[in-house]
Amino acid sequence: MKTDVLIIGAGAAGLMCAITAGRRGRRVLVLDHANKPGKKILMSGGGRCNFTNLGVTPANYLSANPHFAKSALARYTPWDFIALVEKHRIAYHEKELGQLFCDDSSKQIVRMLLDECAAAGVRVETGCAVERVRHGEAGFSVTTARGEVRAEALVVASGGLSIPSMGATGFGYELARQFGHDIRSTRAGLVPLTLSGKHQERYADLAGVALPAEARCGRQAFRAGLLFTHRGVSGPSILQISSYWQPGDELRLNLLPDRDAADWLPAQRAARPAAELKTVLGDALPKRLAQRLCELDFGNRPMRQYREAELAAIGARLNDWPLVASGTEGYRTAEVTLGGVDTDGLSSSTMQSKRVPGLYFIGEVVDVTGWLGGYNFQWAWASGHAAGEVV
Ligand SMILES: Cc1cc2nc3c(=O)[nH]c(=O)nc-3n(C[C@H](O)[C@H](O)[C@H](O)COP(=O)(O)OP(=O)(O)OC[C@H]3O[C@@H](n4cnc5c(N)ncnc54)[C@H](O)[C@@H]3O)c2cc1C
């Protein structure tokens, strides 16, 4: 069969691109090998899809070229997506830090995208694997499980490697390489970190303990929740910093981000000289953690028995706790894939390949990765829209 635009991947980016191109009157076919469209949207945001963030700026994205995302993000903003959500009467709320979630279910976002596809005359076919792609004078010839498709434009929206059980594949990267594009090395992002050996033993039985903390790696820091797990650490501050961390990098935690512990502890000693350190720390930290820190590092005596210098050292450590991570939980649980199709080979305004006219890469397959909090969907919508306007 013949079509104007063939989009590989019926995820967030592919569907937005399809809607935009379909509204322009282009004949659009979207193919996905999974059994239904938008699987990651369905599982996102704990089933309520954190579909955008009111505070989106290019600084919320990691890429070898930090300028690449600017154009697309400026031309399709969170307010554009919110307008679509409101048009479909989907109730939503701001949870925190500008993060917008559906009140009810992620299913509403997928339904909305599919309804818009239908209204724009877009065909979406699932359960259809793409086997081979060739490019010639007449455009693209794509061999699929259901036969040959010819298209003037080919949009690769096949996502990254995270959550293989949801249909993630390295297909987009292979296709990019086939057409001479470079791939920035990929790794799991927004992912729990693992600890090993004595570092794991120190915290192993704290699994389930959660606290607000700041996680820092180099010059990047995130202040949000931290959660001890059976194998290491997770929670939003850790997921965020995981995208900046590489094996061997130093990680520091501020376990008392709201106070200067080196000032606070002497004040506590003056106010409660007979209280044990673990009791004092237990007022500011989860009790199990306070106890463990005392067992491991600080001892546990009445406050009056700690010298000024000791309290200063304990305080400094609480505000700057070293954490030695051994790795990440990997693509199995990662929310995103860092790296991907090198942006040097793409137009930042259209996402078109600079090597092969008519070939486009959008969404997570591109080397643009957002923070936790709705930023990744906003990139998928914006890059999909940018390509959809020109394909
Ligand atoms: C558990 C989880 C929760 C998340 N929650 C949020 C959130 O709340 N907010 C947020 O902003 N981001 C969230 N993300 C990240 C977000 O889901 C992705 O960044 C986004 O879905 C990327 O969109 P995409 O269209 O580029 O890729 P995807 O949504 O991954 O879509 C790619 C599509 O391509 C298909 N495909 C792959 N290979 C082939 C092939 N060979 N042939 C045919 N089809 C193929 C896949 O089946 C898939 O449908 C979450 C991710 C996960 C894993």
PDB file of N, CA and C in Angstrom, residues 184-261:
ATOM      1  N   ARG A 184      24.460   8.409  20.191  1.00  0.00           N
ATOM      2  CA  ARG A 184      25.113   8.718  21.478  1.00  0.00           C
ATOM      3  C   ARG A 184      24.851   7.547  22.413  1.00  0.00           C
ATOM      4  N   SER A 185      25.898   7.081  23.106  1.00  0.00           N
ATOM      5  CA  SER A 185      25.744   5.831  23.857  1.00  0.00           C
ATOM      6  C   SER A 185      24.556   5.917  24.824  1.00  0.00           C
ATOM      7  N   THR A 186      23.847   4.810  24.893  1.00  0.00           N
ATOM      8  CA  THR A 186      22.592   4.790  25.649  1.00  0.00           C
ATOM      9  C   THR A 186      22.816   4.176  27.034  1.00  0.00           C
ATOM     10  N   ARG A 187      22.046   4.643  28.000  1.00  0.00           N
ATOM     11  CA  ARG A 187      22.025   4.035  29.333  1.00  0.00           C
ATOM     12  C   ARG A 187      20.709   4.367  30.012  1.00  0.00           C
ATOM     13  N   ALA A 188      20.420   3.587  31.055  1.00  0.00           N
ATOM     14  CA  ALA A 188      19.138   3.755  31.758  1.00  0.00           C
ATOM     15  C   ALA A 188      19.138   5.062  32.541  1.00  0.00           C
ATOM     16  N   GLY A 189      18.017   5.774  32.494  1.00  0.00           N
ATOM     17  CA  GLY A 189      17.862   7.019  33.263  1.00  0.00           C
ATOM     18  C   GLY A 189      16.583   6.973  34.084  1.00  0.00           C
ATOM     19  N   LEU A 190      16.461   7.883  35.043  1.00  0.00           N
ATOM     20  CA  LEU A 190      15.317   7.896  35.964  1.00  0.00           C
ATOM     21  C   LEU A 190      15.110   6.475  36.500  1.00  0.00           C
ATOM     22  N   VAL A 191      16.130   5.990  37.178  1.00  0.00           N
ATOM     23  CA  VAL A 191      16.178   4.569  37.547  1.00  0.00           C
ATOM     24  C   VAL A 191      16.718   4.446  38.984  1.00  0.00           C
ATOM     25  N   PRO A 192      16.221   3.476  39.759  1.00  0.00           N
ATOM     26  CA  PRO A 192      16.795   3.267  41.095  1.00  0.00           C
ATOM     27  C   PRO A 192      18.269   2.880  41.012  1.00  0.00           C
ATOM     28  N   LEU A 193      19.017   3.252  42.058  1.00  0.00           N
ATOM     29  CA  LEU A 193      20.442   2.905  42.112  1.00  0.00           C
ATOM     30  C   LEU A 193      20.623   1.702  43.033  1.00  0.00           C
ATOM     31  N   THR A 194      21.615   0.886  42.715  1.00  0.00           N
ATOM     32  CA  THR A 194      21.897  -0.284  43.551  1.00  0.00           C
ATOM     33  C   THR A 194      23.168  -0.048  44.354  1.00  0.00           C
ATOM     34  N   LEU A 195      23.237  -0.707  45.502  1.00  0.00           N
ATOM     35  CA  LEU A 195      24.437  -0.675  46.335  1.00  0.00           C
ATOM     36  C   LEU A 195      24.944  -2.109  46.395  1.00  0.00           C
ATOM     37  N   SER A 196      26.228  -2.284  46.708  1.00  0.00           N
ATOM     38  CA  SER A 196      26.695  -3.672  46.843  1.00  0.00           C
ATOM     39  C   SER A 196      27.696  -3.786  47.980  1.00  0.00           C
ATOM     40  N   GLY A 197      27.993  -5.050  48.342  1.00  0.00           N
ATOM     41  CA  GLY A 197      28.979  -5.348  49.386  1.00  0.00           C
ATOM     42  C   GLY A 197      28.641  -4.649  50.691  1.00  0.00           C
ATOM     43  N   LYS A 198      29.685  -4.078  51.311  1.00  0.00           N
ATOM     44  CA  LYS A 198      29.456  -3.480  52.639  1.00  0.00           C
ATOM     45  C   LYS A 198      28.533  -2.264  52.554  1.00  0.00           C
ATOM     46  N   HIS A 199      28.503  -1.617  51.398  1.00  0.00           N
ATOM     47  CA  HIS A 199      27.624  -0.449  51.254  1.00  0.00           C
ATOM     48  C   HIS A 199      26.162  -0.866  51.268  1.00  0.00           C
ATOM     49  N   GLN A 200      25.893  -2.047  50.715  1.00  0.00           N
ATOM     50  CA  GLN A 200      24.511  -2.525  50.751  1.00  0.00           C
ATOM     51  C   GLN A 200      24.152  -3.007  52.159  1.00  0.00           C
ATOM     52  N   GLU A 201      25.113  -3.723  52.788  1.00  0.00           N
ATOM     53  CA  GLU A 201      24.844  -4.257  54.130  1.00  0.00           C
ATOM     54  C   GLU A 201      24.486  -3.149  55.120  1.00  0.00           C
ATOM     55  N   ARG A 202      25.134  -1.989  54.967  1.00  0.00           N
ATOM     56  CA  ARG A 202      24.885  -0.880  55.899  1.00  0.00           C
ATOM     57  C   ARG A 202      23.412  -0.489  55.946  1.00  0.00           C
ATOM     58  N   TYR A 203      22.744  -0.578  54.787  1.00  0.00           N
ATOM     59  CA  TYR A 203      21.377  -0.042  54.713  1.00  0.00           C
ATOM     60  C   TYR A 203      20.323  -1.112  54.414  1.00  0.00           C
ATOM     61  N   ALA A 204      20.770  -2.376  54.260  1.00  0.00           N
ATOM     62  CA  ALA A 204      19.870  -3.400  53.715  1.00  0.00           C
ATOM     63  C   ALA A 204      18.526  -3.473  54.458  1.00  0.00           C
ATOM     64  N   ASP A 205      18.564  -3.474  55.792  1.00  0.00           N
ATOM     65  CA  ASP A 205      17.285  -3.666  56.487  1.00  0.00           C
ATOM     66  C   ASP A 205      16.508  -2.359  56.666  1.00  0.00           C
ATOM     67  N   LEU A 206      16.904  -1.316  55.946  1.00  0.00           N
ATOM     68  CA  LEU A 206      16.134  -0.062  55.993  1.00  0.00           C
ATOM     69  C   LEU A 206      15.108   0.005  54.860  1.00  0.00           C
ATOM     70  N   ALA A 207      14.985  -1.088  54.088  1.00  0.00           N
ATOM     71  CA  ALA A 207      14.057  -1.071  52.945  1.00  0.00           C
ATOM     72  C   ALA A 207      12.681  -0.577  53.386  1.00  0.00           C
ATOM     73  N   GLY A 208      12.144   0.387  52.654  1.00  0.00           N
ATOM     74  CA  GLY A 208      10.832   0.957  52.982  1.00  0.00           C
ATOM     75  C   GLY A 208      10.932   2.282  53.714  1.00  0.00           C
ATOM     76  N   VAL A 209      12.120   2.601  54.263  1.00  0.00           N
ATOM     77  CA  VAL A 209      12.265   3.880  54.968  1.00  0.00           C
ATOM     78  C   VAL A 209      12.353   5.006  53.934  1.00  0.00           C
ATOM     79  N   ALA A 210      11.574   6.064  54.126  1.00  0.00           N
ATOM     80  CA  ALA A 210      11.542   7.185  53.167  1.00  0.00           C
ATOM     81  C   ALA A 210      11.740   8.500  53.911  1.00  0.00           C
ATOM     82  N   LEU A 211      12.373   9.449  53.245  1.00  0.00           N
ATOM     83  CA  LEU A 211      12.588  10.766  53.860  1.00  0.00           C
ATOM     84  C   LEU A 211      12.813  11.798  52.764  1.00  0.00           C
ATOM     85  N   PRO A 212      12.593  13.086  53.069  1.00  0.00           N
ATOM     86  CA  PRO A 212      12.978  14.105  52.099  1.00  0.00           C
ATOM     87  C   PRO A 212      14.494  14.267  52.148  1.00  0.00           C
ATOM     88  N   ALA A 213      15.143  14.336  51.008  1.00  0.00           N
ATOM     89  CA  ALA A 213      16.606  14.457  50.992  1.00  0.00           C
ATOM     90  C   ALA A 213      17.033  15.114  49.693  1.00  0.00           C
ATOM     91  N   GLU A 214      18.220  15.682  49.724  1.00  0.00           N
ATOM     92  CA  GLU A 214      18.787  16.221  48.485  1.00  0.00           C
ATOM     93  C   GLU A 214      19.870  15.261  48.011  1.00  0.00           C
ATOM     94  N   ALA A 215      19.796  14.851  46.746  1.00  0.00           N
ATOM     95  CA  ALA A 215      20.824  13.985  46.165  1.00  0.00           C
ATOM     96  C   ALA A 215      21.660  14.830  45.216  1.00  0.00           C
ATOM     97  N   ARG A 216      22.978  14.718  45.331  1.00  0.00           N
ATOM     98  CA  ARG A 216      23.856  15.563  44.532  1.00  0.00           C
ATOM     99  C   ARG A 216      24.900  14.727  43.810  1.00  0.00           C
ATOM    100  N   CYS A 217      25.165  15.077  42.561  1.00  0.00           N
ATOM    101  CA  CYS A 217      26.232  14.446  41.783  1.00  0.00           C
ATOM    102  C   CYS A 217      26.876  15.571  40.980  1.00  0.00           C
ATOM    103  N   GLY A 218      28.135  15.842  41.271  1.00  0.00           N
ATOM    104  CA  GLY A 218      28.784  16.990  40.631  1.00  0.00           C
ATOM    105  C   GLY A 218      28.038  18.256  40.962  1.00  0.00           C
ATOM    106  N   ARG A 219      27.686  19.027  39.931  1.00  0.00           N
ATOM    107  CA  ARG A 219      27.000  20.304  40.188  1.00  0.00           C
ATOM    108  C   ARG A 219      25.484  20.187  40.170  1.00  0.00           C
ATOM    109  N   GLN A 220      24.993  18.976  39.900  1.00  0.00           N
ATOM    110  CA  GLN A 220      23.542  18.796  39.809  1.00  0.00           C
ATOM    111  C   GLN A 220      22.976  18.290  41.134  1.00  0.00           C
ATOM    112  N   ALA A 221      21.903  18.863  41.580  1.00  0.00           N
ATOM    113  CA  ALA A 221      21.290  18.410  42.841  1.00  0.00           C
ATOM    114  C   ALA A 221      19.779  18.404  42.695  1.00  0.00           C
ATOM    115  N   PHE A 222      19.125  17.431  43.331  1.00  0.00           N
ATOM    116  CA  PHE A 222      17.668  17.360  43.335  1.00  0.00           C
ATOM    117  C   PHE A 222      17.195  17.124  44.758  1.00  0.00           C
ATOM    118  N   ARG A 223      16.228  17.927  45.147  1.00  0.00           N
ATOM    119  CA  ARG A 223      15.677  17.800  46.493  1.00  0.00           C
ATOM    120  C   ARG A 223      14.264  17.271  46.387  1.00  0.00           C
ATOM    121  N   ALA A 224      14.074  16.060  46.850  1.00  0.00           N
ATOM    122  CA  ALA A 224      12.747  15.416  46.797  1.00  0.00           C
ATOM    123  C   ALA A 224      12.803  14.211  47.727  1.00  0.00           C
ATOM    124  N   GLY A 225      11.905  13.252  47.527  1.00  0.00           N
ATOM    125  CA  GLY A 225      11.884  12.096  48.403  1.00  0.00           C
ATOM    126  C   GLY A 225      12.997  11.102  48.087  1.00  0.00           C
ATOM    127  N   LEU A 226      13.456  10.407  49.131  1.00  0.00           N
ATOM    128  CA  LEU A 226      14.428   9.322  48.974  1.00  0.00           C
ATOM    129  C   LEU A 226      13.847   8.094  49.660  1.00  0.00           C
ATOM    130  N   LEU A 227      14.039   6.943  49.031  1.00  0.00           N
ATOM    131  CA  LEU A 227      13.476   5.704  49.567  1.00  0.00           C
ATOM    132  C   LEU A 227      14.555   4.632  49.589  1.00  0.00           C
ATOM    133  N   PHE A 228      14.745   3.987  50.741  1.00  0.00           N
ATOM    134  CA  PHE A 228      15.657   2.843  50.781  1.00  0.00           C
ATOM    135  C   PHE A 228      14.915   1.627  50.237  1.00  0.00           C
ATOM    136  N   THR A 229      15.604   0.836  49.405  1.00  0.00           N
ATOM    137  CA  THR A 229      14.997  -0.371  48.836  1.00  0.00           C
ATOM    138  C   THR A 229      15.835  -1.579  49.276  1.00  0.00           C
ATOM    139  N   HIS A 230      15.402  -2.774  48.895  1.00  0.00           N
ATOM    140  CA  HIS A 230      16.162  -3.966  49.287  1.00  0.00           C
ATOM    141  C   HIS A 230      17.542  -3.978  48.649  1.00  0.00           C
ATOM    142  N   ARG A 231      17.623  -3.408  47.447  1.00  0.00           N
ATOM    143  CA  ARG A 231      18.905  -3.479  46.731  1.00  0.00           C
ATOM    144  C   ARG A 231      19.662  -2.163  46.694  1.00  0.00           C
ATOM    145  N   GLY A 232      19.039  -1.078  47.178  1.00  0.00           N
ATOM    146  CA  GLY A 232      19.742   0.206  47.116  1.00  0.00           C
ATOM    147  C   GLY A 232      18.856   1.361  47.505  1.00  0.00           C
ATOM    148  N   VAL A 233      18.781   2.357  46.624  1.00  0.00           N
ATOM    149  CA  VAL A 233      17.989   3.556  46.928  1.00  0.00           C
ATOM    150  C   VAL A 233      17.160   3.967  45.717  1.00  0.00           C
ATOM    151  N   SER A 234      16.005   4.558  46.016  1.00  0.00           N
ATOM    152  CA  SER A 234      15.121   5.035  44.955  1.00  0.00           C
ATOM    153  C   SER A 234      14.422   6.289  45.465  1.00  0.00           C
ATOM    154  N   GLY A 235      13.238   6.574  44.910  1.00  0.00           N
ATOM    155  CA  GLY A 235      12.534   7.816  45.263  1.00  0.00           C
ATOM    156  C   GLY A 235      12.915   8.909  44.276  1.00  0.00           C
ATOM    157  N   PRO A 236      12.066   9.961  44.176  1.00  0.00           N
ATOM    158  CA  PRO A 236      12.277  10.973  43.139  1.00  0.00           C
ATOM    159  C   PRO A 236      13.671  11.618  43.131  1.00  0.00           C
ATOM    160  N   SER A 237      14.241  11.910  44.292  1.00  0.00           N
ATOM    161  CA  SER A 237      15.555  12.583  44.251  1.00  0.00           C
ATOM    162  C   SER A 237      16.611  11.656  43.655  1.00  0.00           C
ATOM    163  N   ILE A 238      16.494  10.356  43.941  1.00  0.00           N
ATOM    164  CA  ILE A 238      17.468   9.400  43.393  1.00  0.00           C
ATOM    165  C   ILE A 238      17.205   9.170  41.900  1.00  0.00           C
ATOM    166  N   LEU A 239      15.930   9.026  41.517  1.00  0.00           N
ATOM    167  CA  LEU A 239      15.628   8.826  40.087  1.00  0.00           C
ATOM    168  C   LEU A 239      16.176   9.996  39.280  1.00  0.00           C
ATOM    169  N   GLN A 240      15.952  11.211  39.803  1.00  0.00           N
ATOM    170  CA  GLN A 240      16.437  12.397  39.078  1.00  0.00           C
ATOM    171  C   GLN A 240      17.967  12.378  38.945  1.00  0.00           C
ATOM    172  N   ILE A 241      18.641  12.113  40.045  1.00  0.00           N
ATOM    173  CA  ILE A 241      20.110  12.218  39.999  1.00  0.00           C
ATOM    174  C   ILE A 241      20.707  11.052  39.206  1.00  0.00           C
ATOM    175  N   SER A 242      19.946   9.935  39.119  1.00  0.00           N
ATOM    176  CA  SER A 242      20.472   8.767  38.391  1.00  0.00           C
ATOM    177  C   SER A 242      20.790   9.119  36.934  1.00  0.00           C
ATOM    178  N   SER A 243      20.068  10.093  36.374  1.00  0.00           N
ATOM    179  CA  SER A 243      20.315  10.455  34.973  1.00  0.00           C
ATOM    180  C   SER A 243      21.653  11.194  34.821  1.00  0.00           C
ATOM    181  N   TYR A 244      22.164  11.727  35.916  1.00  0.00           N
ATOM    182  CA  TYR A 244      23.426  12.461  35.871  1.00  0.00           C
ATOM    183  C   TYR A 244      24.590  11.621  36.387  1.00  0.00           C
ATOM    184  N   TRP A 245      24.287  10.476  37.004  1.00  0.00           N
ATOM    185  CA  TRP A 245      25.304   9.650  37.652  1.00  0.00           C
ATOM    186  C   TRP A 245      25.827   8.579  36.697  1.00  0.00           C
ATOM    187  N   GLN A 246      27.125   8.350  36.760  1.00  0.00           N
ATOM    188  CA  GLN A 246      27.722   7.249  35.996  1.00  0.00           C
ATOM    189  C   GLN A 246      28.577   6.452  36.968  1.00  0.00           C
ATOM    190  N   PRO A 247      28.749   5.137  36.739  1.00  0.00           N
ATOM    191  CA  PRO A 247      29.534   4.332  37.676  1.00  0.00           C
ATOM    192  C   PRO A 247      30.882   5.005  37.981  1.00  0.00           C
ATOM    193  N   GLY A 248      31.206   5.046  39.258  1.00  0.00           N
ATOM    194  CA  GLY A 248      32.463   5.677  39.680  1.00  0.00           C
ATOM    195  C   GLY A 248      32.267   7.103  40.163  1.00  0.00           C
ATOM    196  N   ASP A 249      31.155   7.746  39.748  1.00  0.00           N
ATOM    197  CA  ASP A 249      30.903   9.123  40.199  1.00  0.00           C
ATOM    198  C   ASP A 249      30.545   9.137  41.675  1.00  0.00           C
ATOM    199  N   GLU A 250      30.921  10.228  42.316  1.00  0.00           N
ATOM    200  CA  GLU A 250      30.593  10.376  43.730  1.00  0.00           C
ATOM    201  C   GLU A 250      29.163  10.913  43.884  1.00  0.00           C
ATOM    202  N   LEU A 251      28.430  10.326  44.818  1.00  0.00           N
ATOM    203  CA  LEU A 251      27.073  10.802  45.122  1.00  0.00           C
ATOM    204  C   LEU A 251      27.048  11.288  46.556  1.00  0.00           C
ATOM    205  N   ARG A 252      26.418  12.415  46.817  1.00  0.00           N
ATOM    206  CA  ARG A 252      26.301  12.910  48.195  1.00  0.00           C
ATOM    207  C   ARG A 252      24.825  13.128  48.501  1.00  0.00           C
ATOM    208  N   LEU A 253      24.431  12.843  49.733  1.00  0.00           N
ATOM    209  CA  LEU A 253      23.045  13.056  50.155  1.00  0.00           C
ATOM    210  C   LEU A 253      23.014  14.081  51.273  1.00  0.00           C
ATOM    211  N   ASN A 254      22.102  15.016  51.190  1.00  0.00           N
ATOM    212  CA  ASN A 254      21.824  15.885  52.324  1.00  0.00           C
ATOM    213  C   ASN A 254      20.596  15.311  53.012  1.00  0.00           C
ATOM    214  N   LEU A 255      20.835  14.651  54.169  1.00  0.00           N
ATOM    215  CA  LEU A 255      19.743  13.950  54.847  1.00  0.00           C
ATOM    216  C   LEU A 255      18.863  14.898  55.654  1.00  0.00           C
ATOM    217  N   LEU A 256      19.359  16.110  55.890  1.00  0.00           N
ATOM    218  CA  LEU A 256      18.568  17.119  56.610  1.00  0.00           C
ATOM    219  C   LEU A 256      18.582  18.418  55.796  1.00  0.00           C
ATOM    220  N   PRO A 257      17.916  18.387  54.634  1.00  0.00           N
ATOM    221  CA  PRO A 257      18.056  19.523  53.714  1.00  0.00           C
ATOM    222  C   PRO A 257      17.460  20.826  54.247  1.00  0.00           C
ATOM    223  N   ASP A 258      16.625  20.738  55.281  1.00  0.00           N
ATOM    224  CA  ASP A 258      15.992  21.952  55.794  1.00  0.00           C
ATOM    225  C   ASP A 258      16.790  22.639  56.890  1.00  0.00           C
ATOM    226  N   ARG A 259      17.875  22.024  57.314  1.00  0.00           N
ATOM    227  CA  ARG A 259      18.605  22.685  58.403  1.00  0.00           C
ATOM    228  C   ARG A 259      20.106  22.467  58.277  1.00  0.00           C
ATOM    229  N   ASP A 260      20.833  23.413  58.898  1.00  0.00           N
ATOM    230  CA  ASP A 260      22.277  23.263  59.000  1.00  0.00           C
ATOM    231  C   ASP A 260      22.527  22.433  60.254  1.00  0.00           C
ATOM    232  N   ALA A 261      22.817  21.148  60.054  1.00  0.00           N
ATOM    233  CA  ALA A 261      22.861  20.221  61.196  1.00  0.00           C
ATOM    234  C   ALA A 261      24.001  20.563  62.158  1.00  0.00           C
TER     235      ALA A 261
END
